[in-house]
Amino acid sequence: MSRARADEEEYWHSSKFRAFTFDDEDDELSQLKESKQAVNSLRDIVDDDDDDLERVSWSGEPVGSISWSIKETSSSSASSLEGRDSSLQKGSSSYAAFPKQVSSYSLSSLFKGEIPNIQCGQMALSDTGVKNYAPELRRPKAEYKDYSNDWSPKDTVRRMQRGKVCSLERFRSLQDKLVLLDEAVAGHDGNVITAVLIFLKRTLRREILFRELEVRQVALCHLIHFLKETGEQKLLLDLLRPCFFSLSLQLSQYREHLNIQDVEKRREFLKGCIGLPFSAEDTSHIQDHYTLLERQIIIETNDRHLETSGQSEIFRKYPRKASILNMPLVTTLFYSCFYHYTEAEGTFSSPTNLKKTFKIPDKQYVLTALAARAKLRAWDDVDALFTTKSWLGYTKKKAPIGFHRVVEILQRNNAPVQVLQEYVRLVEDVETRLSLATKYKCHDVVIETYKDLKDRIQLTAYKCKVERGSAEEEKINSILNNMVRN
């Protein structure tokens, strides 16, 4: 009986199952709780920026969740409970069986004592000296393909779009570089396209790069914008010079002169634009622009000297309000008519020289000269501007812009009534003449026009609009009396 009881006690003591105790540190639930706390604490330490990539363990199961960590720890705990001595002896070899992978995110540090207050049950390293680590949270192998330089052009572009650092030096052949550029353009990401173009600009000869960009207009536009931003004007001019580039790109380059503040640099830039493959008419305009700026530099230099020295009366009486540099052609002509109207045609600042050099039409020249001389109240110059002689020696007045416009310009410059009446009389259309004469109170013109029309009613009505006892009223009464007698 005692033997049977002893065997029974030996059976229960030798069993792998043990009775439940409250203070058992090797309890499986205790290990699971500790593992869960360790994984939760890892979330505050690890900052994984690849949320869009699925991470897997060496067993093929998703990694990173609490349930996965508990499952892994549970299985390891169960195996340790089946035979602690044997498991401790095999701990090192079982860990070596796992494939080693480089990972910056590991739970190992949590069990090395680097983070306090974390234990792992009976598997404390201080007791056994055996290196038994928790499973690591690993990145996918795809994250480390950069080190082997086996990214395709398409994959490289995708990684660049995600902001990853990629080395483009592995693309050595021209074909690989062009494929990389085409993939970048297909990705519709301007930053990636520009980065690839910078790489090609550094590694390809200029002639080859320009030739390949001829059929890649999107990439070409990005390179032009990049060169503008970096101020590489010489390379930009060389890029735009070939005839196969579109007119819009040439005009875009030509507009860059507006951003150049230094007048000498702007002049040199415009000189370089003359060689761009514009049409004959556009090339002529650019040539005129360059010539005008060159002429303005000469005029500005001389006039500044005259103004500061006080040698010219007109500059003393009418000081300049602004520089003539970079002004339009019409403004330059007005300036010349204002300050240099009487100069000989041989001088650069002469209005007639400007008219001849830039082929200014007669209408534009007359309008500008009239405005300048009227502003100075030089009525003799205004009169000479419209006076012509016939081949018989007769003089007459002729205005290519129409005398009604002459009257309006003179009135805006506060011309005397006597001057206005002279030019109102020259308006051919009767209705327009009466309208202008009435508007600007040219009474003599109104009275004479109604007299020529023999319109007694209008004369009588207009008599009420003039002052009583004035010369105009007496003139109207005389005309009305003569109409009655006739």
Coordinates of N, CA, C and O in Angstrom, one line a residue, residues 221-233 236 240 248-256 259:
C221 N 11.2 71.4 -71.3 CA 10.6 72.5 -70.6 C 11.1 72.5 -69.1 O 11.3 73.6 -68.6
H222 N 11.2 71.4 -68.5 CA 11.7 71.3 -67.1 C 13.2 71.8 -67.1 O 13.5 72.5 -66.1
L223 N 14.0 71.4 -68.0 CA 15.4 71.8 -68.0 C 15.5 73.3 -68.2 O 16.3 74.0 -67.6
I224 N 14.7 73.9 -69.1 CA 14.7 75.3 -69.4 C 14.3 76.1 -68.1 O 15.0 77.1 -67.8
H225 N 13.3 75.6 -67.4 CA 12.9 76.3 -66.2 C 14.0 76.2 -65.1 O 14.3 77.1 -64.4
F226 N 14.6 75.0 -65.1 CA 15.7 74.9 -64.1 C 16.9 75.8 -64.4 O 17.5 76.4 -63.5
L227 N 17.2 75.9 -65.7 CA 18.4 76.8 -66.1 C 18.0 78.3 -65.8 O 18.9 79.1 -65.4
K228 N 16.7 78.6 -66.0 CA 16.3 80.0 -65.6 C 16.5 80.3 -64.1 O 16.9 81.3 -63.7
E229 N 16.1 79.3 -63.3 CA 16.1 79.5 -61.9 C 17.6 79.6 -61.4 O 17.9 80.3 -60.5
T230 N 18.5 78.8 -62.0 CA 19.8 78.8 -61.6 C 20.7 79.9 -62.3 O 21.8 80.1 -61.9
G231 N 20.1 80.6 -63.2 CA 20.8 81.7 -63.9 C 21.9 81.3 -64.9 O 22.8 82.0 -65.2
E232 N 21.8 80.0 -65.4 CA 22.8 79.6 -66.4 C 22.3 80.1 -67.8 O 21.9 79.3 -68.6
Q233 N 22.6 81.3 -68.1 CA 22.1 82.0 -69.3 C 22.8 81.4 -70.5 O 22.2 81.2 -71.6
L236 N 21.5 78.1 -71.5 CA 20.1 78.3 -71.9 C 20.1 78.8 -73.3 O 19.3 78.4 -74.2
L240 N 18.5 76.9 -76.7 CA 17.4 77.4 -77.5 C 17.8 77.8 -78.9 O 17.0 78.1 -79.7
S248 N 7.5 79.3 -78.9 CA 7.1 79.6 -77.5 C 8.3 79.6 -76.6 O 8.5 80.4 -75.7
L249 N 9.2 78.6 -76.8 CA 10.4 78.5 -76.0 C 11.3 79.7 -76.3 O 12.0 80.2 -75.4
Q250 N 11.4 80.1 -77.5 CA 12.3 81.2 -77.9 C 11.7 82.5 -77.3 O 12.5 83.3 -76.7
L251 N 10.4 82.7 -77.3 CA 9.8 83.9 -76.7 C 10.0 83.9 -75.2 O 10.2 84.9 -74.6
S252 N 9.9 82.7 -74.6 CA 10.2 82.6 -73.2 C 11.6 83.0 -72.8 O 11.8 83.7 -71.8
Q253 N 12.5 82.6 -73.7 CA 13.9 83.1 -73.4 C 14.1 84.6 -73.6 O 14.7 85.3 -72.8
Y254 N 13.4 85.1 -74.7 CA 13.5 86.5 -75.0 C 12.9 87.4 -73.8 O 13.4 88.4 -73.5
R255 N 11.9 86.9 -73.2 CA 11.2 87.6 -72.1 C 12.1 87.7 -70.8 O 11.9 88.5 -70.0
E256 N 13.2 86.9 -70.8 CA 14.0 86.9 -69.6 C 14.8 88.3 -69.5 O 15.3 88.6 -68.4
N259 N 13.9 90.6 -66.5 CA 14.4 90.3 -65.2 C 15.8 90.8 -64.9 O 16.3 90.7 -63.8

